[in-house]
């Protein structure tokens, strides 16, 4: 069976986004610094139509994280807008413009139904209102035997982790302190989860730690 893989950047104090997230500042105060190591890479810049970029120890980690992925799951918090709640209208289509970087089916876990959004480059946003298990079943069907990426944010990652539905967790730890915001490992009381380190890679601006996720007992 295909794997469910999480690849997510955190601060040294465990936050995936800073405080005061908004439409103008979707990753919160200081949160954009979590991704500087990636945005500098040639492997990231070329698919986004940008010139230049570095090739360094982060490159194979980035390429590996995006290999063999056939669908992605994300939470409403990642799709936005930050205010959440019922859709005020259907004008909001995510943060990424007309050609989002996913180029695959994306399943958004939400309490509020809406029609599928189809974008350029093969990206479709499908809104799932009947729970994380349903989103995973639909994503696996769409992935065609490839792995499923769980793209965050923190809340949906916590739900899948607590339910024992994640196979691999890779955390990109950036040496900054955000002090507040959305923390990856909150809300896990009672979770029967064990993490086994399979690899740790020190690279420019970040340390990549990969865990195998298993039941704790």
C-alpha atoms as one frame of an Amber mdcrd trajectory, in Angstrom:
protein
   0.000   0.000   0.000   1.156   3.523  -0.686   2.627   5.525   2.167   1.339
   8.669   3.835   4.288  11.054   4.103   4.552  14.327   5.978   7.324  16.789
   5.125   7.011  19.955   7.168   9.283  22.791   8.299   9.352  23.854  11.939
  11.223  26.327  14.073  13.594  25.055  16.738  10.773  25.534  19.252   8.374
  23.464  17.176   6.168  25.955  15.328   5.102  25.488  11.705   3.749  29.057
  11.517   4.275  32.191  13.569   1.668  34.237  15.427  -0.954  36.489  13.827
  -1.561  34.642  10.566  -3.538  36.673   8.037  -4.197  36.945   4.305  -1.316
  39.407   4.119   0.937  37.193   6.264  -0.219  33.578   5.791   2.658  31.995
   7.717   2.420  34.463  10.602   5.119  36.720  11.961   8.504  35.198  11.172
   6.992  32.103   9.557   8.381  32.755   6.084  11.879  32.196   7.468  11.018
  28.511   7.856  11.224  28.052   4.094  14.250  30.145   3.114  16.431  27.030
   2.768  14.006  25.670   0.153  13.284  28.884  -1.754  16.996  29.307  -2.456
  17.258  25.962  -4.263  17.513  25.622  -8.021  15.262  22.561  -7.696  12.516
  24.781  -6.246  13.083  27.829  -8.440  13.053  26.131 -11.861   9.513  24.652
 -11.598   8.309  28.083 -10.457   9.753  29.803 -13.526  12.595  31.493 -11.673
  16.224  31.619 -12.699  19.292  30.744 -10.660  19.342  28.971  -7.349  21.683
  26.814  -5.342  22.536  23.140  -5.468  23.609  21.963  -2.034  22.931  19.301
   0.600  19.277  20.381   0.737  18.713  19.529  -2.933  18.399  15.719  -2.683
  16.194  16.077   0.416  13.843  18.416  -1.457  13.764  16.218  -4.561  13.152
  13.081  -2.539  10.270  14.712  -0.655   8.489  15.412  -3.959   9.219  12.076
  -5.638   6.531   9.403  -6.094   3.701  11.628  -4.797   0.340  11.181  -6.520
  -1.983  13.285  -4.357  -1.861  15.681  -1.419  -4.048  16.226   1.624  -4.149
  19.567   3.373  -6.234  21.222   6.042  -8.492  24.209   5.641  -5.850  26.219
   7.504  -3.328  25.679   4.703  -5.826  26.302   1.902  -7.119  29.418   3.671
  -8.317  32.013   4.175  -7.012  32.251   7.765 -10.353  33.353   9.210 -11.821
  29.897   8.542 -15.521  29.267   9.068 -18.118  29.060   6.296 -16.964  30.185
   2.875 -18.012  33.836   2.485 -18.138  33.133  -1.260 -16.232  30.957  -3.703
 -13.867  33.682  -4.826 -11.136  32.325  -2.533  -9.216  29.658  -4.465  -6.094
  29.298  -2.318  -2.849  31.221  -2.053  -1.199  30.029  -5.250  -2.788  31.783
  -8.232  -3.951  30.132 -11.448  -1.118  27.583 -11.680  -0.503  26.183  -8.170
   2.682  24.172  -7.616   0.940  20.868  -6.821   0.035  19.602 -10.328  -1.976
  16.749  -8.841  -5.277  16.195  -7.009  -5.391  17.953  -3.622  -7.928  17.041
  -0.922  -8.819  19.778   1.558 -10.206  18.600   4.906 -12.898  21.056   5.960
 -16.247  21.334   7.744 -17.683  23.448   4.934 -18.599  21.981   1.559 -17.950
  23.631  -1.788 -17.497  22.627  -5.411 -14.194  21.317  -6.742 -11.768  23.987
  -7.909  -9.798  23.129 -11.069  -6.599  25.008 -11.824  -3.958  25.013 -14.536
  -1.254  22.355 -14.597  -3.415  19.493 -13.312  -4.137  20.810  -9.817  -7.641
  20.158  -8.501  -8.810  21.148  -5.021 -11.411  18.702  -3.693 -13.192  19.621
  -0.457 -13.817  16.729   1.941 -16.337  17.221   4.746 -16.691  13.654   6.065
 -13.394  13.297   7.912  -9.731  12.510   7.587 -10.233   8.816   6.767 -12.452
   9.715   3.809  -9.900  12.255   2.590  -7.170   9.620   2.755  -9.267   7.036
   0.921 -10.025   9.513  -1.858  -6.399  10.649  -2.042  -5.136   7.073  -2.296
  -7.587   6.330  -5.096  -6.473   9.462  -6.944  -2.760   8.767  -6.376  -2.848
   5.603  -8.487  -0.441   3.618  -6.343   1.896   6.505  -5.586   2.367   7.928
  -2.096   0.113  10.543  -0.526   1.652  13.749   0.845   0.129  15.320   3.922
   0.934  18.982   3.470  -0.301  20.503   6.731  -1.047  22.734   8.460  -0.463
  21.736  12.039  -4.044  20.842  12.953  -4.638  18.317  10.187  -1.181  16.798
  10.732  -2.068  16.318  14.407  -5.334  14.600  13.474  -3.621  12.122  11.168
  -0.790  11.499  13.620  -3.203  10.854  16.475  -5.223   8.476  14.289  -2.112
   6.455  13.397  -2.451   7.193   9.681   1.042   8.582   8.994   3.883   6.314
   7.862   6.750   8.788   7.516   7.334  12.132   9.167  10.165  14.355   7.973
  10.719  17.554   9.924  12.888  20.322   8.498  14.105  22.072  11.655  15.179
  25.664  11.073  17.328  27.304  13.792  14.968  30.148  14.663  12.632  30.704
  17.621   9.107  31.874  16.813   7.831  31.812  20.398   4.166  31.464  19.439
   1.919  30.384  16.590   0.871  26.936  15.344   2.893  24.164  16.988   3.217
  20.800  15.260   3.010  18.528  18.294   0.146  20.112  20.228  -3.181  18.338
  20.860  -1.786  14.801  20.917  -3.038  13.756  24.345  -3.731  10.012  24.380
  -2.085   9.389  21.014  -0.538   5.919  20.738   2.385   6.981  18.584   6.082
   6.119  18.521   8.716   7.835  16.405  11.840   6.022  15.216  14.602   8.161
  13.714  15.705   6.745  10.377  17.881   9.617   9.187  19.207  13.028  10.185
  20.910  15.349   7.690  22.557  18.639   8.586  22.381  21.050   5.666  22.678
  24.810   5.039  20.149  26.599   7.219  18.218  23.525   8.314  18.436  20.020
   9.773  16.279  17.317   8.189  15.074  14.598  10.589  13.111  11.644   9.211
  11.017   9.414  11.453   9.216   6.137  10.886   5.846   6.447  12.641   4.486
   3.370  14.423   2.024   2.515  17.152   3.493   3.173  20.574   2.373  -0.046
  22.237
